[in-house]
mmCIF file of C-alpha atoms in Angstrom:
data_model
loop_
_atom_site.group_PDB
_atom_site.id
_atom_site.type_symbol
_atom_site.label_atom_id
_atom_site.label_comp_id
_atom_site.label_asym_id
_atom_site.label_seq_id
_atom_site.Cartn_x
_atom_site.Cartn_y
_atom_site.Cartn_z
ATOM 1 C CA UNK A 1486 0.000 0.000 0.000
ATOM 2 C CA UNK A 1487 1.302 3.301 -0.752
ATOM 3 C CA UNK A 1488 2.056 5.715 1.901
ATOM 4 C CA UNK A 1489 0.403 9.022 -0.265
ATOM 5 C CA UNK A 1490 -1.576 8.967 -2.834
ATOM 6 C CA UNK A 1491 -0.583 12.481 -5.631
ATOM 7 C CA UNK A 1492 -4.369 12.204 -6.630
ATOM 8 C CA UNK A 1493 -4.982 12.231 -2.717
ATOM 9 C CA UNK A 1494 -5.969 16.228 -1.760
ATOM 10 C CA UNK A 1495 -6.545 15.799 1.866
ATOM 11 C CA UNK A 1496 -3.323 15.443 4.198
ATOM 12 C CA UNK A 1497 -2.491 15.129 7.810
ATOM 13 C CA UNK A 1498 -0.739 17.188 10.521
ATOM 14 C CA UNK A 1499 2.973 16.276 11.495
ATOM 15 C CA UNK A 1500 3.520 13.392 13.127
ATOM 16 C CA UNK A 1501 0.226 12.639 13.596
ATOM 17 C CA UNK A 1502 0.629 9.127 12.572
ATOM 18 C CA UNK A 1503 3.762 8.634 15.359
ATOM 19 C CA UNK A 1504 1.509 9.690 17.983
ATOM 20 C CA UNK A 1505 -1.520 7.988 16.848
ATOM 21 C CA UNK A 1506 -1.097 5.303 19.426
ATOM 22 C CA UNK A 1507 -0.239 7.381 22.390
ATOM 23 C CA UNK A 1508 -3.297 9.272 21.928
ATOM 24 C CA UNK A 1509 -5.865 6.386 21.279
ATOM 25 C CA UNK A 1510 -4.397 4.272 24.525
ATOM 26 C CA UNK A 1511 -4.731 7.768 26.537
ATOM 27 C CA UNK A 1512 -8.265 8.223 25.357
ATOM 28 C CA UNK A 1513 -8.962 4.318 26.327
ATOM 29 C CA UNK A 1514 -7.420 4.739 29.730
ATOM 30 C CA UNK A 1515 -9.909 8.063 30.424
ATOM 31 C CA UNK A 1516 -12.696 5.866 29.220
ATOM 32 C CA UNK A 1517 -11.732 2.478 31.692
ATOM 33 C CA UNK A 1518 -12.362 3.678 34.935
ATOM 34 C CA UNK A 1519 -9.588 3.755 37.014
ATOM 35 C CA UNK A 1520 -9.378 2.229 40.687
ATOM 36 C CA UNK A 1521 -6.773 3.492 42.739
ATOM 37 C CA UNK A 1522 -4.097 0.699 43.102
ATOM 38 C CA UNK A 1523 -2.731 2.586 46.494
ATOM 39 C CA UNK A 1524 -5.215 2.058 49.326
ATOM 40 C CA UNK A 1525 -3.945 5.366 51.585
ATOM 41 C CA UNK A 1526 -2.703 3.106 54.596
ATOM 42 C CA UNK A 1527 0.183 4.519 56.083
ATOM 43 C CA UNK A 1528 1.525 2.510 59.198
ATOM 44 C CA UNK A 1529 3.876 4.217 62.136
ATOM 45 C CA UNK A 1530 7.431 4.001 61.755
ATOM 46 C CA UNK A 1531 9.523 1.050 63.252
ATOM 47 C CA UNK A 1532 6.097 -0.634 64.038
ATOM 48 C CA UNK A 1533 7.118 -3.525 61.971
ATOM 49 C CA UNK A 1534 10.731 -3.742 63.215
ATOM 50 C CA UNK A 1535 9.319 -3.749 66.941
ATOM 51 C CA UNK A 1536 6.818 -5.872 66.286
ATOM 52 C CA UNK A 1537 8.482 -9.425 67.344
ATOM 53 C CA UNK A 1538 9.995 -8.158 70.198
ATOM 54 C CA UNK A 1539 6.364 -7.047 70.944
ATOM 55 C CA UNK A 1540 4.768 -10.150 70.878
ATOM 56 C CA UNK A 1541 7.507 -11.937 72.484
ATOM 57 C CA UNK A 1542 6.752 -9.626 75.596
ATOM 58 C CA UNK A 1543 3.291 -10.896 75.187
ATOM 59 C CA UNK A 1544 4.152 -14.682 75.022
ATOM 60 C CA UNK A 1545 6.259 -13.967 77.789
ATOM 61 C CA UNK A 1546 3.627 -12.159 79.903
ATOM 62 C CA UNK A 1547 0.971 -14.945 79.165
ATOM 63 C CA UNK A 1548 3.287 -18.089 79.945
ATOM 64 C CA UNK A 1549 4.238 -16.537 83.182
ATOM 65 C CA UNK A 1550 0.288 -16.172 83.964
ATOM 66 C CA UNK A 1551 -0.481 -19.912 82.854
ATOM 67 C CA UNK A 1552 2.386 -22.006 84.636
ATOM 68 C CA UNK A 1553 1.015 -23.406 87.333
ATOM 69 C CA UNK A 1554 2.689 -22.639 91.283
ATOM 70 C CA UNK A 1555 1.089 -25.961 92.364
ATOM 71 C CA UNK A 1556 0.322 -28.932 89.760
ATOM 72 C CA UNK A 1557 -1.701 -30.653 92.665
ATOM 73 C CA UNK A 1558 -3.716 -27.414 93.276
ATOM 74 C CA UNK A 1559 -6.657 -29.231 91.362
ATOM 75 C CA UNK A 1560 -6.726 -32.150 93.192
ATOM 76 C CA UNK A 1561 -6.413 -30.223 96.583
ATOM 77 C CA UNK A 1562 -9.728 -27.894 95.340
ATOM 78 C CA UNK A 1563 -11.748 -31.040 94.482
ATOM 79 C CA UNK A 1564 -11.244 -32.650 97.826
ATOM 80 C CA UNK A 1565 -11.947 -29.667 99.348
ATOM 81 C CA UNK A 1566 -14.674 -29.419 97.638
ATOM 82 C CA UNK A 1567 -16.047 -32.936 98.591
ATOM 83 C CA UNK A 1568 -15.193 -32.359 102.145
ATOM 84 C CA UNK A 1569 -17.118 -29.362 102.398
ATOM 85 C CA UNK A 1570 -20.017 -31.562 101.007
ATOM 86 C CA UNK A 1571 -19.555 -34.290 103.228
ATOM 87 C CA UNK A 1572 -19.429 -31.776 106.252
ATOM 88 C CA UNK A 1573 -22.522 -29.735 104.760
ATOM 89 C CA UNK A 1574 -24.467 -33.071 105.084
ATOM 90 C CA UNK A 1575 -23.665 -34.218 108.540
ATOM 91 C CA UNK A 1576 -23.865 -30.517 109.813
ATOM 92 C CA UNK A 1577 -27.740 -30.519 108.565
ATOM 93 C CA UNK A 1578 -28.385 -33.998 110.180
ATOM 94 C CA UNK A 1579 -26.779 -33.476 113.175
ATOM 95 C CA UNK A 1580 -29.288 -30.173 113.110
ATOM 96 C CA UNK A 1581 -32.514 -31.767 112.449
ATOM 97 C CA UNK A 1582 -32.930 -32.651 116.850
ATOM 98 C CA UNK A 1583 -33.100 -29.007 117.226
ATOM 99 C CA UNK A 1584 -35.734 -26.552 117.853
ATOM 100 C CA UNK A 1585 -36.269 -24.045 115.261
ATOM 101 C CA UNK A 1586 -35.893 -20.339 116.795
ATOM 102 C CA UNK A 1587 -39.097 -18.893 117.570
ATOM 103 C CA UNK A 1588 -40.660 -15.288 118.197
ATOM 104 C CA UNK A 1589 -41.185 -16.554 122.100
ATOM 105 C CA UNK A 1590 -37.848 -17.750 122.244
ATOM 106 C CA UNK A 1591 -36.611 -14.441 121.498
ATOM 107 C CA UNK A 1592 -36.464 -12.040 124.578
ATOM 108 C CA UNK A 1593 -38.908 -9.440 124.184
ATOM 109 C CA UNK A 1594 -35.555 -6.621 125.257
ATOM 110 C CA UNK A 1595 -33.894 -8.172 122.568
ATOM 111 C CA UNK A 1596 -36.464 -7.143 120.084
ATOM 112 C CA UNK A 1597 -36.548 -3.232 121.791
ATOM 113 C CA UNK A 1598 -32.662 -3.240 122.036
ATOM 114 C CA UNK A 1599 -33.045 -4.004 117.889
ATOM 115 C CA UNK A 1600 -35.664 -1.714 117.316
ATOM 116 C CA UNK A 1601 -33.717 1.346 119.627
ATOM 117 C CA UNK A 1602 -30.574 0.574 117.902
ATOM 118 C CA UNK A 1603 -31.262 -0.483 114.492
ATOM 119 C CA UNK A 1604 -32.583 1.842 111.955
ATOM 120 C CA UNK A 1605 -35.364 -0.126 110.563
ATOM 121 C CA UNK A 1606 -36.427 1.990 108.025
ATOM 122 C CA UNK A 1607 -39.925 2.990 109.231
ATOM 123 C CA UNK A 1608 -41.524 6.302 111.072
ATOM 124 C CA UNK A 1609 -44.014 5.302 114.170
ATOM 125 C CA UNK A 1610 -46.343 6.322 111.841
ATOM 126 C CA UNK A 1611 -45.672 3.606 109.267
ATOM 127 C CA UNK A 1612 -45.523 0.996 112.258
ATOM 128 C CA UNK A 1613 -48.753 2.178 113.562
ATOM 129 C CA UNK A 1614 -50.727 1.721 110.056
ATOM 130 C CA UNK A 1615 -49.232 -2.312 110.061
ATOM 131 C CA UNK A 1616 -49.660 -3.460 113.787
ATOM 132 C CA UNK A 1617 -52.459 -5.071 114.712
ATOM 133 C CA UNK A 1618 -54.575 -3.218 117.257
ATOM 134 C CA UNK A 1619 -57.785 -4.849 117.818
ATOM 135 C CA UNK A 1620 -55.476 -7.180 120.500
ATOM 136 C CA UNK A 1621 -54.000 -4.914 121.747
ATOM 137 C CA UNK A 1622 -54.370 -3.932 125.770
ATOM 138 C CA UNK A 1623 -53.521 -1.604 127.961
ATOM 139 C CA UNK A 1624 -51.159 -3.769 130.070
ATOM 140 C CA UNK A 1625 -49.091 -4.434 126.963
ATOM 141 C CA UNK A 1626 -47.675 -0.797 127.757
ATOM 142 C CA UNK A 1627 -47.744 -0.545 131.112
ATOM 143 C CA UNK A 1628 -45.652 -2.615 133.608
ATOM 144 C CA UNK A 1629 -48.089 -2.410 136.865
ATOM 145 C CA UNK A 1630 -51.844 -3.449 136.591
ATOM 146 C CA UNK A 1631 -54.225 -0.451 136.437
ATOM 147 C CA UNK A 1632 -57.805 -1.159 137.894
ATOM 148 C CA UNK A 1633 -60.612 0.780 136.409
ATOM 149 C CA UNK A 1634 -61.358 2.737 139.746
ATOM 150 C CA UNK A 1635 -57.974 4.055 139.707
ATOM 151 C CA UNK A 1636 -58.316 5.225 136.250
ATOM 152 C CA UNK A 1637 -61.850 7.005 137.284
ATOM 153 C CA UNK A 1638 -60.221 8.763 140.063
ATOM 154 C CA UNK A 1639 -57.537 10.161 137.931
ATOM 155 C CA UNK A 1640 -59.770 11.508 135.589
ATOM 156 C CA UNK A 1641 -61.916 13.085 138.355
ATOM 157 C CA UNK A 1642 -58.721 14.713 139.715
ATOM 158 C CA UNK A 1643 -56.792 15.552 136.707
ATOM 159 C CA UNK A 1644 -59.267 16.661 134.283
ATOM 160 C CA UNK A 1645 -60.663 20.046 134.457
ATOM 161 C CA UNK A 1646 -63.291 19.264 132.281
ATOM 162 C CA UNK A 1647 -64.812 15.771 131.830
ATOM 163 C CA UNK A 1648 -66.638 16.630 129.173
ATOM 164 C CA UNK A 1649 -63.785 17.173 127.103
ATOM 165 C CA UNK A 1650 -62.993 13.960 126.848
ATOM 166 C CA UNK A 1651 -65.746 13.326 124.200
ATOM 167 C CA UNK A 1652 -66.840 10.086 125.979
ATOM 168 C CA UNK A 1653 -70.200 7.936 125.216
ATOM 169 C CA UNK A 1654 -72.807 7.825 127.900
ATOM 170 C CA UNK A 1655 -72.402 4.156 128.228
ATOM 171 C CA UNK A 1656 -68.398 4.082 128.047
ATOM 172 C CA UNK B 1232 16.221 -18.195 53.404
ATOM 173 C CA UNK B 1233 14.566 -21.190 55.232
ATOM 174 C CA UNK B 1234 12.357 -23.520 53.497
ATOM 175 C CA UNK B 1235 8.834 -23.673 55.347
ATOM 176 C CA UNK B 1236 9.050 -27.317 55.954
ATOM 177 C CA UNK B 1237 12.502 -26.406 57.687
ATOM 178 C CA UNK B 1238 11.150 -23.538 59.256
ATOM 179 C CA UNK B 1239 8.165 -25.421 60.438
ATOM 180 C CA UNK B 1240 10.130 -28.307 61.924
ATOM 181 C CA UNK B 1241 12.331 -25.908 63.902
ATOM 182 C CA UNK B 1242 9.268 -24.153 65.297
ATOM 183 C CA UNK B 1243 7.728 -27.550 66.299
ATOM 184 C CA UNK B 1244 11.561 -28.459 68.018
ATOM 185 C CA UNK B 1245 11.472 -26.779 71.762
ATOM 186 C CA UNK B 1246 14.805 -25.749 71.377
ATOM 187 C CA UNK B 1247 14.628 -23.916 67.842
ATOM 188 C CA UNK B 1248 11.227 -22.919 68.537
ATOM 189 C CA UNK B 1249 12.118 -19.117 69.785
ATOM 190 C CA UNK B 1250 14.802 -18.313 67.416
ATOM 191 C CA UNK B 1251 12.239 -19.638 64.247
ATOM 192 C CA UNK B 1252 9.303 -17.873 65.898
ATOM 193 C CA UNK B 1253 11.529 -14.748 64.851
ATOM 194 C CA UNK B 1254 11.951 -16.121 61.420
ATOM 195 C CA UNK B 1255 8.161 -16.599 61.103
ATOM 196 C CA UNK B 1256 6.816 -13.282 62.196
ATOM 197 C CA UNK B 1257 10.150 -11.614 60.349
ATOM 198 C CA UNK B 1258 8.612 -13.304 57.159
ATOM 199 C CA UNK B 1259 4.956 -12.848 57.034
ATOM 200 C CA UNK B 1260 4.335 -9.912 59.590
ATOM 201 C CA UNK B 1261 4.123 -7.170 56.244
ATOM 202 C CA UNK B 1262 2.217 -9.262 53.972
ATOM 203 C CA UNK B 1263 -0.074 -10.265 56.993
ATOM 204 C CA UNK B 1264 -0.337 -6.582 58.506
ATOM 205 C CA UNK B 1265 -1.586 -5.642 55.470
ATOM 206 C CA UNK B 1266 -4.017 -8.103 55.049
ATOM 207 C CA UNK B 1267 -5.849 -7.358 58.607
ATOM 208 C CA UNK B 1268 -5.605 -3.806 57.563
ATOM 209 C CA UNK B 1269 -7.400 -4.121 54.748
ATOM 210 C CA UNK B 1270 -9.948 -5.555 56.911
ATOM 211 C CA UNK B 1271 -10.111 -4.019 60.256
ATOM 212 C CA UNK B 1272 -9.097 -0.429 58.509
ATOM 213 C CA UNK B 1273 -7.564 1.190 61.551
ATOM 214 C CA UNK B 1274 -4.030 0.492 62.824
ATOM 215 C CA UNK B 1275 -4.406 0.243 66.545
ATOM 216 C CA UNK B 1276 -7.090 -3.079 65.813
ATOM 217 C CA UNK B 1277 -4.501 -4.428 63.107
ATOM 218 C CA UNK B 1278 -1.975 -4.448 66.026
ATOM 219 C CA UNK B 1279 -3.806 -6.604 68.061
ATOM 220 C CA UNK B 1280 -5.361 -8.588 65.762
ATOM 221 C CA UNK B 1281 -1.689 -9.358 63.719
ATOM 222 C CA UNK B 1282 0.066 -9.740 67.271
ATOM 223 C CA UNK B 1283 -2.751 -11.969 68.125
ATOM 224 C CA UNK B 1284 -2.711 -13.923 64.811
ATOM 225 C CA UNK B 1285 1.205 -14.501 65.749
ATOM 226 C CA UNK B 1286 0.059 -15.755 69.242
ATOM 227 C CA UNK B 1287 -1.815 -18.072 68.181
ATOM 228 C CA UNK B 1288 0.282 -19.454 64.981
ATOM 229 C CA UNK B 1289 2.720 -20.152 67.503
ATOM 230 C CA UNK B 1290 0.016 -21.378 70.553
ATOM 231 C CA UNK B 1291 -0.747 -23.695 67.850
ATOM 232 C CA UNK B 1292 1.968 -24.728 65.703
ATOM 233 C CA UNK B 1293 2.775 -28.266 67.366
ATOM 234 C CA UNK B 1294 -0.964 -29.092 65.960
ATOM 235 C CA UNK B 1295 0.263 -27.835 62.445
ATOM 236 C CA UNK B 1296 0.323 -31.063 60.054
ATOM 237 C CA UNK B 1297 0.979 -29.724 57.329
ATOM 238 C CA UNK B 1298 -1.751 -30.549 54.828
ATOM 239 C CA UNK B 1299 -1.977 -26.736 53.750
ATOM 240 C CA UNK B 1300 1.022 -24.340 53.446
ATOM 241 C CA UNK B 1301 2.043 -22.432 56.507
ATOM 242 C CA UNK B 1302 1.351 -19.221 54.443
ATOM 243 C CA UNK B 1303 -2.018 -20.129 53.873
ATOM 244 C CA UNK B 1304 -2.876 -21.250 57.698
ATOM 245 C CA UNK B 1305 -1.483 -18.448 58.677
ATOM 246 C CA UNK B 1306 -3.484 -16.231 56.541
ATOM 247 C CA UNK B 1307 -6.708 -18.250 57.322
ATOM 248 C CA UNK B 1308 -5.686 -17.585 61.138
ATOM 249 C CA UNK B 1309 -5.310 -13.797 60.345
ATOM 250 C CA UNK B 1310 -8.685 -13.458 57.977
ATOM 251 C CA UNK B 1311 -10.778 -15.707 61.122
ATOM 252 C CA UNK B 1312 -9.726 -13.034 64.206
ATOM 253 C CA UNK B 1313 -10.056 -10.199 61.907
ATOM 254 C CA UNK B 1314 -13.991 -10.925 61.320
ATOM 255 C CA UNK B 1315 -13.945 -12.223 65.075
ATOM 256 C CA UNK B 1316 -12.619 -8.830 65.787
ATOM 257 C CA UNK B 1317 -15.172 -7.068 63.714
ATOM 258 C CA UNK B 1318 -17.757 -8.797 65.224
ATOM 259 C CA UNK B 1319 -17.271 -8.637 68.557
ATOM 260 C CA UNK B 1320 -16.510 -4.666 68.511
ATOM 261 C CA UNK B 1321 -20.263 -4.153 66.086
ATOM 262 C CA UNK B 1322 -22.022 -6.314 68.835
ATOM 263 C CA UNK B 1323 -20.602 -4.455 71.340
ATOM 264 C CA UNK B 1324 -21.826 -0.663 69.824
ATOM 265 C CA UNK B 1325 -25.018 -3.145 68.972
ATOM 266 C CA UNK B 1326 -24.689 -2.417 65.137
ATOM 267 C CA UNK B 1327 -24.744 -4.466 62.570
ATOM 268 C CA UNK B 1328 -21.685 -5.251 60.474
ATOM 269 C CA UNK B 1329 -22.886 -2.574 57.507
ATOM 270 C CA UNK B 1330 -23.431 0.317 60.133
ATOM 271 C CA UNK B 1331 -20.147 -0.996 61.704
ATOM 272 C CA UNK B 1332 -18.426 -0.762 58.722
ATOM 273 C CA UNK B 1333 -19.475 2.764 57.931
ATOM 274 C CA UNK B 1334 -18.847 4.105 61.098
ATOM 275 C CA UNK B 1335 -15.124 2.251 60.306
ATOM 276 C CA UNK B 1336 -14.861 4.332 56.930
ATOM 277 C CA UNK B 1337 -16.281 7.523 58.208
ATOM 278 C CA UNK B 1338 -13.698 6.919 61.122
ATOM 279 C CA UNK B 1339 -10.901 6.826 58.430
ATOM 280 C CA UNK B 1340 -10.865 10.761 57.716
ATOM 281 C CA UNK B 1341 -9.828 11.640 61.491
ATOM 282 C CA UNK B 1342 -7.275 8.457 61.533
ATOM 283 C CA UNK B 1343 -3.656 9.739 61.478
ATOM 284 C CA UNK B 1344 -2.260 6.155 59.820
ATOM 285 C CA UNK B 1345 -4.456 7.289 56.525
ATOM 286 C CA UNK B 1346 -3.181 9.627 53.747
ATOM 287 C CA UNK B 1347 -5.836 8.496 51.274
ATOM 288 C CA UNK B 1348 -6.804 10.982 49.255
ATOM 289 C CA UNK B 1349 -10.672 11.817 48.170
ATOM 290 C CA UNK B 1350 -10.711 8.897 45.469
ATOM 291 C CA UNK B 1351 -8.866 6.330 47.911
ATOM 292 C CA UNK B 1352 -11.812 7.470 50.909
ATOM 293 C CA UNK B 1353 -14.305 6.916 48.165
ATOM 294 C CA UNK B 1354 -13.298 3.261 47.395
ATOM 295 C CA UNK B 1355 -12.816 2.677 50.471
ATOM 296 C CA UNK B 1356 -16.671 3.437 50.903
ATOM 297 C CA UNK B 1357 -17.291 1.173 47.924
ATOM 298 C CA UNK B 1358 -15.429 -1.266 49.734
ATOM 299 C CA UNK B 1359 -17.515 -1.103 52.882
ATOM 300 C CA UNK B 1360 -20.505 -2.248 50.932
ATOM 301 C CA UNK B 1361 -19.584 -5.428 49.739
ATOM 302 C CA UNK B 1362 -20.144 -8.229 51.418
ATOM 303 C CA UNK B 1363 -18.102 -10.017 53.425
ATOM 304 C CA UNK B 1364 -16.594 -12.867 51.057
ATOM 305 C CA UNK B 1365 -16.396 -10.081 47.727
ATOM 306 C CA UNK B 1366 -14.815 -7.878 50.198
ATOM 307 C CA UNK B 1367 -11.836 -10.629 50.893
ATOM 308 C CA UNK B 1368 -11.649 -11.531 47.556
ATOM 309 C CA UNK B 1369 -11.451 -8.331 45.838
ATOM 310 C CA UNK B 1370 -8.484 -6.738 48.615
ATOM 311 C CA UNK B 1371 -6.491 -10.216 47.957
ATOM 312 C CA UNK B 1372 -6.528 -10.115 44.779
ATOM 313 C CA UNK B 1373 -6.537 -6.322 43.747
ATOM 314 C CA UNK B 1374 -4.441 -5.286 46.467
ATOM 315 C CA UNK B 1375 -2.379 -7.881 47.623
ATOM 316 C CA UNK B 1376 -1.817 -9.475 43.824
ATOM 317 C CA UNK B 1377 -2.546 -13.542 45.312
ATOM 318 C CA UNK B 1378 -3.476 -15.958 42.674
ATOM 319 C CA UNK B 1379 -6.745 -17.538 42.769
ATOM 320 C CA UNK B 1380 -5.624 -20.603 43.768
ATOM 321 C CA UNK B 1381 -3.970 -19.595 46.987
ATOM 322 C CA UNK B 1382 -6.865 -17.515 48.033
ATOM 323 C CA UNK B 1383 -8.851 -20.621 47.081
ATOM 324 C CA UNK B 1384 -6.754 -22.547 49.736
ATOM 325 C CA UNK B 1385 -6.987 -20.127 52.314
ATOM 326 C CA UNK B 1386 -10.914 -19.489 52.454
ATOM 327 C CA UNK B 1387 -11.641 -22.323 51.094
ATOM 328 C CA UNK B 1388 -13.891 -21.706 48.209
ATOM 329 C CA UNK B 1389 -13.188 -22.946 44.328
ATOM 330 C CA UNK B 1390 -11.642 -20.896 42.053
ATOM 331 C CA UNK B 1391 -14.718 -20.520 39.860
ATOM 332 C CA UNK B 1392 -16.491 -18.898 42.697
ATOM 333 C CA UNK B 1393 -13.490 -16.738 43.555
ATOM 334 C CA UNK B 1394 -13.883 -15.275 39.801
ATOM 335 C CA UNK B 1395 -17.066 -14.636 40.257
ATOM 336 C CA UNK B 1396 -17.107 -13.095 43.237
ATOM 337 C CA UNK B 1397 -13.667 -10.461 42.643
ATOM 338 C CA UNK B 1398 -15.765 -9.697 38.755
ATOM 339 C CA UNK B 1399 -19.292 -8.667 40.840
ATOM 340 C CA UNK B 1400 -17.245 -6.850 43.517
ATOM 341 C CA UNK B 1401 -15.162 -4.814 40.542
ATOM 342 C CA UNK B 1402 -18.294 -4.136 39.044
ATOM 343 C CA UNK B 1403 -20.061 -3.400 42.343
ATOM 344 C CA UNK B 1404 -16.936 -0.749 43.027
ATOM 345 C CA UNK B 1405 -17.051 0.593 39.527
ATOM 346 C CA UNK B 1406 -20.706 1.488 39.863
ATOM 347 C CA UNK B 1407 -20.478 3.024 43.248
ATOM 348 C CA UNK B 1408 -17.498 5.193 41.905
ATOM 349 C CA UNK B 1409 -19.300 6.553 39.191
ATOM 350 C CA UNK B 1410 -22.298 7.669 41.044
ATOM 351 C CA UNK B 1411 -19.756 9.546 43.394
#
């Protein structure tokens, strides 16, 4: 094939034939879309160079934590354990001939000491609104035995005004 | 340097074991680092997952029998804690591993051990919305250039479904570039 043609009229620029190639790959390469081959991960220097002595420290600090002081100590917890269980089971046999604590049992200054030196939480209020009252007497306050005259002749002395009292004809 | 069936006997011999532990991580800590990188995306996580990897390579190696190549145990070791890793860090934020990976990416910008520029973020983005397996496939063999048949041996899928995994996650990529 000829290279030019005398008859031809139309002709190129220079050189457009030697860069022909260049241009078509550069076009192709704008048309492919292009992935980044570099990610962007840098890493800190001398990380990799320290790195062994790193994990050796790690190894090192992990063995030391697994070796066991005592290669019985396994043995000694499991008989341990069973004599705990063994002791457990006579303990609540040996218990079963005893009486089971009881509210009488319990000395009734026992229960004040608790109640004067424990903070149990509630106001006299609170313990009024839950105690039972309908069996409740008198007596259960007082030490010494009041008889009803006695109580009369308080009232007749003490009280200005009987009245006052608000009481029921029949009371 | 040592053959791996040398360097493996040595590391199952107590005596040789420490000085061929040295050989081992001297040999595969790069290509390993960035493989967990690639994954976990931040460096402080690739530390402890690669020094954990290490750990247990050489926890384990007496149970080593050889019926894959060390390389490829190794990197199986490495590619297991890294999802363990990812897992266990999404469950803890209670996300799920797509919001956990975005938050990861997003995370990148403000990360001092990443010079990417706006395309590298981008794909890095595209990246983050693969899933899991095209994810692997396409940083092995884009990034870190391994043939199909040594990723094949180390997650264990055939090469045929390797191919067809890296061509959807390139086209995948390609099509979340272009929108961006």
């Amino acid at each position: 094939m000829k290279a030019s043609d005398k008859n031809n009229p139309f002709k190129t620029p220079d050189s457009y034939f030697d860069t022909f190639s260049d241009t078509l790959s550069k076009r192709l390469g704008e048309e492919n879309l292009k992935v980044p081959k570099e990610d962007g991960f840098i890493l800190p220097e001398s990380y990799l160079e320290d790195l062994h002595s790193n994990i050796q420290k790690k190894l090192e600090y992990k063995e030391t934590k697994v070796v066991p002081l005592n290669p019985y100590k396994t043995y000694y917890l499991v008989a341990a354990s069973i004599a705990a269980l063994v002791l457990l089971v006579l303990g609540l046999n040996w218990n079963t001939g005893q009486e089971i604590p009881s509210w009488d049992a319990i000395a009734n200054t026992d229960i004040e000491n608790y109640f004067d030196h424990n903070d149990v939480g509630l106001t006299s209020l609170e313990i009024a609104e839950v105690m039972p009252i309908e069996d409740l007497k008198i007596t259960n306050f007082l030490s010494s035995e009041l008889s009803e005259e006695d109580i009369v002749d308080y009232l007749n002395e003490r009280t200005d005004d009987f009245e006052k009292l608000n009481l029921e004809e029949n009371e | 340097m040592v053959s791996e069936k040398a360097l493996i006997a040595d590391l199952q011999h107590k005596d040789k074991q420490s000085q061929a532990f040295e050989v081992l991580v001297n040999t595969y800590k790069k290509n390993l680092y960035w493989h967990i990188r690639r994954i976990v995306l931040h460096h402080n996580d690739t530390d402890d997952v690669l020094q954990n990897t290490f750990i247990k390579v050489y926890r384990n190696i007496d149970g080593f029998k050889g019926e894959s190549k060390l390389f490829s145990w190794m990197y199986r070791i490495a590619t297991n804690e890294s999802l363990s890793f990812l897992k266990q860090k999404s469950r803890k934020l209670g996300l799920n591993d797509m919001e956990y990976q975005e938050r990861l990416v997003k995370n990148l910008q403000a990360d001092v051990y990443f010079e990417g520029d706006e395309i590298q973020l981008q794909l890095q983005k595209a990246i983050a919305t693969l899933p899991e397996k095209q994810k692997l496939v396409f940083n092995m063999k884009y990034f870190e250039e391994l043939k199909y048949d040594e990723i094949s041996e180390i997650l264990g899928t055939s090469v045929g479904g390797l191919k067809a995994s890296y061509h959807l996650a390139v086209k995948k990529i390609e099509a979340h570039l272009k929108e961006d």
